[in-house]
């Protein structure tokens, strides 16, 4: 009976990029069983990131990337191997890797000829095979990405990794302040996806809001909105624009049903956005069949109430005001600044 060949390829994958995927595919095509080893140590990995002012990526996130990237490769298994040494100890690392694989290792794959002596010492029965050492086929490295930034190398970031780095900008405010229009326009300007206000979608389905919407609808709105966010983030081009979030949903629950939703508090506490753009209600009120609070004094009172709710939840707002054009220009400046800071 022919024995199966077993190989492994490892790294920090900080972050996982297209070059890594290429070498994993090549390696998987060369052996019967391939083990992809995520080698990690939080202190060392944090230090590596800090040298380039790059955000630290937890090992469990990187492990998920590897699982998702290789899920269709039937002969690949991903393993997480952590060590506790301050400086990487190759002998200790090889012991941990051998224990994790628990099989005779026939081939060790890498892209570094400098590792040849190290692998011969620690894996004496394994053949060292180099894959794209000069990075001519996929000319990118994790070091370059950390130093120059993910957004400068977006095309080298695998689809399963991109959502982690997508900037999330949410637009909030009371009715008829220009949120929906600005959300769509910003998505067009940045050639990316956007999320519609899910509460509006539900109200259109049932034929209205005030006097029709029930308190049981608000958790559905919040969950539905989050699912739409997830899909938009998955398809986004570096940034996604989102019309409304759970604080605004809570605001409407107070406004229409005089009801405070504890489940929305939990969602508010867990949600995370890179920027909250708060639109003042200073454009003309438009009656679209769903809006009912057109008097300016009512708009002002509602605006004050919503801002207070954000304050109570310790959410920092970036307020923009003026005409539709002025709000668009302010928003573009702020988004561009968001990218310059990262």
Short mmCIF file of C-alpha atoms in Angstrom, two decimals:
data_model
loop_
_atom_site.label_atom_id
_atom_site.label_comp_id
_atom_site.label_asym_id
_atom_site.label_seq_id
_atom_site.Cartn_x
_atom_site.Cartn_y
_atom_site.Cartn_z
CA UNK A 1 0.00 0.00 0.00
CA UNK A 2 1.33 3.41 -0.99
CA UNK A 3 1.89 5.68 1.99
CA UNK A 4 0.32 9.12 1.84
CA UNK A 5 2.71 12.03 1.72
CA UNK A 6 2.26 14.58 4.47
CA UNK A 7 3.43 18.17 4.28
CA UNK A 8 3.06 21.36 6.21
CA UNK A 9 3.36 25.07 5.55
CA UNK A 10 3.24 27.64 8.29
CA UNK A 11 3.33 31.30 9.16
CA UNK A 12 1.86 34.12 11.21
CA UNK A 13 -0.46 35.17 8.36
CA UNK A 14 -0.42 38.73 9.69
CA UNK A 15 -2.35 39.42 7.57
CA UNK A 16 -3.27 36.57 5.24
CA UNK A 17 -2.72 37.68 1.64
CA UNK A 18 -2.86 36.39 -1.93
CA UNK A 19 0.75 35.21 -1.84
CA UNK A 20 -0.07 32.97 1.10
CA UNK A 21 -3.05 31.54 -0.77
CA UNK A 22 -0.87 30.80 -3.80
CA UNK A 23 1.73 28.89 -1.76
CA UNK A 24 -0.97 26.96 0.11
CA UNK A 25 -2.59 25.92 -3.18
CA UNK A 26 0.77 24.90 -4.65
CA UNK A 27 1.69 22.96 -1.53
CA UNK A 28 -1.70 21.21 -1.38
CA UNK A 29 -1.21 20.12 -4.99
CA UNK A 30 2.12 18.48 -4.13
CA UNK A 31 1.16 16.20 -1.22
CA UNK A 32 -1.66 13.95 -0.19
CA UNK A 33 -2.22 15.75 3.10
CA UNK A 34 -1.26 19.35 3.83
CA UNK A 35 -1.29 20.92 7.27
CA UNK A 36 -1.45 24.71 7.33
CA UNK A 37 0.04 25.83 10.63
CA UNK A 38 -0.91 29.15 12.16
CA UNK A 39 2.08 29.86 14.39
CA UNK A 40 1.36 32.59 16.89
CA UNK A 41 2.44 34.29 20.06
CA UNK A 42 0.41 37.32 21.13
CA UNK A 43 3.29 39.34 22.57
CA UNK A 44 5.53 38.83 19.53
CA UNK A 45 2.69 39.37 17.09
CA UNK A 46 1.68 42.60 18.79
CA UNK A 47 5.28 43.78 18.66
CA UNK A 48 5.47 42.94 14.95
CA UNK A 49 2.35 45.01 14.28
CA UNK A 50 3.46 47.93 16.45
CA UNK A 51 6.66 48.32 14.41
CA UNK A 52 4.53 49.33 11.43
CA UNK A 53 1.65 50.94 13.37
CA UNK A 54 -0.49 48.12 12.02
CA UNK A 55 -3.53 46.93 13.99
CA UNK A 56 -2.97 43.69 15.88
CA UNK A 57 -5.10 40.85 14.53
CA UNK A 58 -6.02 38.18 17.10
CA UNK A 59 -5.01 34.62 16.30
CA UNK A 60 -8.60 33.36 16.28
CA UNK A 61 -9.43 35.81 13.49
CA UNK A 62 -6.45 34.61 11.43
CA UNK A 63 -7.42 31.00 12.09
CA UNK A 64 -10.90 31.66 10.75
CA UNK A 65 -9.45 33.28 7.62
CA UNK A 66 -7.36 30.18 6.95
CA UNK A 67 -10.30 27.84 7.49
CA UNK A 68 -12.48 29.86 5.14
CA UNK A 69 -9.75 30.18 2.51
CA UNK A 70 -9.09 26.41 2.45
CA UNK A 71 -12.56 25.01 3.10
CA UNK A 72 -12.90 23.65 -0.44
CA UNK A 73 -9.45 21.99 -0.38
CA UNK A 74 -10.23 18.44 0.70
CA UNK A 75 -6.67 17.49 1.62
CA UNK A 76 -5.93 20.57 3.74
CA UNK A 77 -6.26 20.86 7.49
CA UNK A 78 -5.60 24.05 9.42
CA UNK A 79 -4.04 23.92 12.88
CA UNK A 80 -3.31 26.62 15.43
CA UNK A 81 0.02 26.31 17.27
CA UNK A 82 0.87 28.80 20.00
CA UNK A 83 4.20 29.10 21.79
CA UNK A 84 5.26 31.09 24.83
CA UNK A 85 8.87 32.00 24.05
CA UNK A 86 9.87 35.67 23.88
CA UNK A 87 11.94 35.08 20.74
CA UNK A 88 10.82 32.34 18.38
CA UNK A 89 12.57 29.09 19.23
CA UNK A 90 12.69 26.91 16.11
CA UNK A 91 13.43 23.75 18.08
CA UNK A 92 10.52 24.34 20.44
CA UNK A 93 8.32 25.38 17.52
CA UNK A 94 9.09 22.21 15.59
CA UNK A 95 8.28 20.09 18.65
CA UNK A 96 4.88 21.76 18.98
CA UNK A 97 4.15 21.45 15.25
CA UNK A 98 5.11 17.77 15.19
CA UNK A 99 2.87 17.13 18.19
CA UNK A 100 -0.04 18.95 16.55
CA UNK A 101 0.28 17.06 13.24
CA UNK A 102 1.09 13.75 14.96
CA UNK A 103 2.17 12.14 11.68
CA UNK A 104 5.45 11.61 9.87
CA UNK A 105 6.18 14.83 7.98
CA UNK A 106 7.54 14.25 4.48
CA UNK A 107 7.64 17.79 3.12
CA UNK A 108 8.10 21.24 4.61
CA UNK A 109 7.07 24.14 2.39
CA UNK A 110 8.27 27.73 2.62
CA UNK A 111 9.30 30.71 0.48
CA UNK A 112 12.64 31.26 2.24
CA UNK A 113 15.84 29.46 1.23
CA UNK A 114 17.38 30.89 4.42
CA UNK A 115 15.27 28.39 6.36
CA UNK A 116 16.90 25.38 4.66
CA UNK A 117 19.44 24.64 7.41
CA UNK A 118 16.84 25.23 10.13
CA UNK A 119 14.41 22.76 8.54
CA UNK A 120 17.15 20.17 7.96
CA UNK A 121 18.01 20.38 11.64
CA UNK A 122 14.47 20.26 12.98
CA UNK A 123 12.78 18.12 10.31
CA UNK A 124 15.66 15.85 9.19
CA UNK A 125 13.39 13.34 7.43
CA UNK A 126 11.45 15.99 5.49
CA UNK A 127 12.22 17.59 2.15
CA UNK A 128 12.22 21.40 2.04
CA UNK A 129 10.43 22.72 -1.03
CA UNK A 130 10.59 26.41 -1.93
CA UNK A 131 7.53 28.13 -3.38
CA UNK A 132 7.86 31.46 -5.21
CA UNK A 133 10.89 32.49 -3.17
CA UNK A 134 11.49 35.64 -5.22
CA UNK A 135 7.77 36.47 -5.14
CA UNK A 136 7.64 36.87 -8.89
CA UNK A 137 4.31 35.11 -9.30
CA UNK A 138 2.58 36.97 -6.46
CA UNK A 139 4.75 40.00 -5.68
CA UNK A 140 3.54 40.85 -2.20
CA UNK A 141 4.52 40.20 1.42
CA UNK A 142 2.83 40.64 4.77
CA UNK A 143 5.61 43.06 5.74
CA UNK A 144 4.74 45.32 2.78
CA UNK A 145 1.07 45.27 3.71
CA UNK A 146 1.78 46.11 7.33
CA UNK A 147 4.10 48.96 6.36
CA UNK A 148 2.07 50.42 3.49
CA UNK A 149 -1.43 49.59 4.70
CA UNK A 150 -4.17 47.19 3.70
CA UNK A 151 -6.01 49.72 1.56
CA UNK A 152 -2.94 50.31 -0.63
CA UNK A 153 -2.89 46.55 -1.34
CA UNK A 154 -6.62 45.82 -1.42
CA UNK A 155 -6.32 43.59 -4.50
CA UNK A 156 -3.85 41.38 -2.63
CA UNK A 157 -6.29 40.79 0.24
CA UNK A 158 -8.41 37.60 -0.16
CA UNK A 159 -12.19 38.00 -0.16
CA UNK A 160 -12.51 36.13 3.13
CA UNK A 161 -10.15 38.63 4.79
CA UNK A 162 -11.49 41.91 3.39
CA UNK A 163 -14.57 42.23 5.66
CA UNK A 164 -12.30 42.49 8.71
CA UNK A 165 -10.73 45.66 7.31
CA UNK A 166 -13.80 47.29 5.76
CA UNK A 167 -14.47 50.74 7.20
CA UNK A 168 -18.03 51.09 8.46
CA UNK A 169 -19.58 54.54 8.30
CA UNK A 170 -23.12 54.84 9.63
CA UNK A 171 -25.37 57.81 8.87
CA UNK A 172 -27.89 58.73 11.54
CA UNK A 173 -30.45 61.41 12.27
CA UNK A 174 -34.18 62.03 12.47
CA UNK A 175 -36.55 61.67 9.53
CA UNK A 176 -36.07 63.72 6.36
CA UNK A 177 -32.54 64.87 7.16
CA UNK A 178 -31.02 63.45 3.98
CA UNK A 179 -29.62 60.14 5.32
CA UNK A 180 -30.88 57.88 2.55
CA UNK A 181 -29.79 60.22 -0.23
CA UNK A 182 -26.34 60.78 1.27
CA UNK A 183 -25.84 57.06 1.94
CA UNK A 184 -26.50 56.21 -1.71
CA UNK A 185 -24.40 59.09 -3.00
CA UNK A 186 -21.39 58.23 -0.85
CA UNK A 187 -21.55 54.60 -1.97
CA UNK A 188 -21.51 55.81 -5.58
CA UNK A 189 -18.57 58.16 -4.96
CA UNK A 190 -16.48 55.40 -3.33
CA UNK A 191 -17.67 52.63 -5.67
CA UNK A 192 -18.87 50.44 -2.86
CA UNK A 193 -21.92 48.96 -1.18
CA UNK A 194 -24.46 50.54 1.14
CA UNK A 195 -27.20 49.42 3.52
CA UNK A 196 -30.73 50.77 3.34
CA UNK A 197 -32.70 51.58 6.48
CA UNK A 198 -34.37 48.25 7.22
CA UNK A 199 -37.11 49.87 9.30
CA UNK A 200 -38.24 51.74 6.19
CA UNK A 201 -38.33 48.48 4.27
CA UNK A 202 -40.58 46.91 6.89
CA UNK A 203 -42.85 49.97 7.06
CA UNK A 204 -43.25 49.92 3.29
CA UNK A 205 -44.24 46.26 3.51
CA UNK A 206 -46.93 46.85 6.13
CA UNK A 207 -48.16 50.14 4.64
CA UNK A 208 -46.95 52.68 7.20
CA UNK A 209 -45.34 53.26 10.59
CA UNK A 210 -47.24 55.35 13.13
CA UNK A 211 -50.25 53.48 14.47
CA UNK A 212 -49.33 50.36 12.49
CA UNK A 213 -45.91 49.24 13.58
CA UNK A 214 -45.91 47.08 16.73
CA UNK A 215 -43.34 46.82 19.50
CA UNK A 216 -42.56 43.25 18.36
CA UNK A 217 -41.36 44.64 15.03
CA UNK A 218 -38.33 46.48 16.38
CA UNK A 219 -36.11 43.47 17.17
CA UNK A 220 -36.95 42.17 13.70
CA UNK A 221 -35.88 45.51 12.24
CA UNK A 222 -32.60 45.44 14.16
CA UNK A 223 -31.75 41.85 13.27
CA UNK A 224 -32.78 42.31 9.65
CA UNK A 225 -30.63 45.40 9.44
CA UNK A 226 -27.60 43.55 10.84
CA UNK A 227 -27.98 40.79 8.26
CA UNK A 228 -28.09 43.41 5.50
CA UNK A 229 -24.95 44.97 6.98
CA UNK A 230 -23.13 41.64 6.97
CA UNK A 231 -23.86 41.07 3.30
CA UNK A 232 -22.90 44.62 2.31
CA UNK A 233 -19.64 44.38 4.26
CA UNK A 234 -18.80 41.11 2.54
CA UNK A 235 -19.09 42.78 -0.88
CA UNK A 236 -17.68 46.19 0.05
CA UNK A 237 -14.79 47.98 -1.58
CA UNK A 238 -12.77 49.12 1.46
CA UNK A 239 -15.73 50.97 3.00
CA UNK A 240 -19.47 50.52 3.49
CA UNK A 241 -22.09 53.19 4.15
CA UNK A 242 -24.99 52.31 6.44
CA UNK A 243 -28.28 54.13 6.77
CA UNK A 244 -29.28 54.01 10.47
CA UNK A 245 -28.41 51.65 13.33
CA UNK A 246 -29.94 50.31 16.54
CA UNK A 247 -29.97 53.59 18.49
CA UNK A 248 -32.21 55.12 15.84
CA UNK A 249 -34.38 52.00 15.92
CA UNK A 250 -34.72 52.48 19.68
CA UNK A 251 -35.60 56.13 19.07
CA UNK A 252 -38.45 55.13 16.75
CA UNK A 253 -39.66 52.56 19.27
CA UNK A 254 -40.02 55.43 21.76
CA UNK A 255 -41.55 57.74 19.18
CA UNK A 256 -44.17 55.43 17.71
CA UNK A 257 -44.82 52.92 20.51
CA UNK A 258 -43.57 54.59 23.72
CA UNK A 259 -41.59 51.44 24.37
CA UNK A 260 -37.98 50.85 25.40
CA UNK A 261 -36.48 47.71 23.91
CA UNK A 262 -33.89 45.99 26.11
CA UNK A 263 -32.77 43.84 23.20
CA UNK A 264 -31.86 46.98 21.28
CA UNK A 265 -29.70 48.13 24.20
CA UNK A 266 -27.75 44.90 23.86
CA UNK A 267 -27.29 45.41 20.12
CA UNK A 268 -26.21 49.02 20.68
CA UNK A 269 -23.59 47.86 23.18
CA UNK A 270 -22.18 45.30 20.75
CA UNK A 271 -22.29 47.18 17.44
CA UNK A 272 -19.15 48.86 16.17
CA UNK A 273 -18.69 51.53 13.50
CA UNK A 274 -15.66 53.56 12.47
CA UNK A 275 -17.65 56.78 12.20
CA UNK A 276 -21.11 58.07 13.06
CA UNK A 277 -22.19 60.87 10.72
CA UNK A 278 -25.07 62.71 12.35
CA UNK A 279 -27.17 64.74 9.91
CA UNK A 280 -28.95 67.80 11.23
CA UNK A 281 -32.60 68.11 10.07
CA UNK A 282 -31.92 71.38 8.25
CA UNK A 283 -33.05 70.46 4.76
CA UNK A 284 -36.73 70.88 3.78
CA UNK A 285 -39.01 68.19 5.17
CA UNK A 286 -40.30 65.86 2.45
CA UNK A 287 -43.58 63.98 2.79
CA UNK A 288 -42.88 60.55 1.33
CA UNK A 289 -45.97 58.83 2.71
CA UNK A 290 -44.20 57.39 5.76
CA UNK A 291 -42.97 60.54 7.53
CA UNK A 292 -45.32 62.27 9.94
CA UNK A 293 -43.29 64.82 11.92
CA UNK A 294 -42.91 67.73 9.53
CA UNK A 295 -43.42 70.74 11.82
CA UNK A 296 -40.05 72.34 12.48
CA UNK A 297 -40.51 72.62 16.23
CA UNK A 298 -41.31 68.88 16.34
CA UNK A 299 -38.28 68.14 14.18
CA UNK A 300 -36.12 70.14 16.58
CA UNK A 301 -37.53 68.33 19.63
CA UNK A 302 -37.00 64.93 18.02
CA UNK A 303 -33.49 65.91 17.01
CA UNK A 304 -32.68 66.84 20.60
CA UNK A 305 -34.14 63.55 21.85
CA UNK A 306 -32.11 61.42 19.44
CA UNK A 307 -28.87 63.22 20.23
CA UNK A 308 -29.50 62.64 23.93
CA UNK A 309 -29.98 58.93 23.31
CA UNK A 310 -26.62 58.74 21.57
CA UNK A 311 -25.06 60.64 24.47
CA UNK A 312 -26.55 58.22 27.00
CA UNK A 313 -24.97 55.35 25.07
CA UNK A 314 -21.57 57.11 25.02
CA UNK A 315 -21.53 57.23 21.24
CA UNK A 316 -19.42 59.96 19.67
CA UNK A 317 -21.09 61.73 16.78
CA UNK A 318 -19.62 63.73 13.93
CA UNK A 319 -22.29 66.28 13.08
CA UNK A 320 -22.73 67.59 9.54
CA UNK A 321 -25.20 70.21 8.42
CA UNK A 322 -26.30 72.38 5.51
CA UNK A 323 -27.70 71.66 2.08
CA UNK A 324 -27.51 68.26 0.41
CA UNK A 325 -24.39 69.39 -1.44
CA UNK A 326 -22.77 70.79 1.70
CA UNK A 327 -23.44 67.59 3.61
CA UNK A 328 -21.97 65.53 0.76
CA UNK A 329 -18.80 67.63 0.68
CA UNK A 330 -18.39 67.46 4.46
CA UNK A 331 -18.92 63.70 4.44
CA UNK A 332 -16.34 63.13 1.66
CA UNK A 333 -13.75 65.18 3.56
CA UNK A 334 -14.38 63.18 6.73
CA UNK A 335 -14.22 59.81 4.97
CA UNK A 336 -10.99 60.74 3.20
CA UNK A 337 -9.56 61.75 6.55
CA UNK A 338 -10.62 58.39 7.99
CA UNK A 339 -8.48 56.62 5.40
CA UNK A 340 -5.54 58.98 5.86
CA UNK A 341 -5.48 58.17 9.56
CA UNK A 342 -5.25 54.44 8.87
#
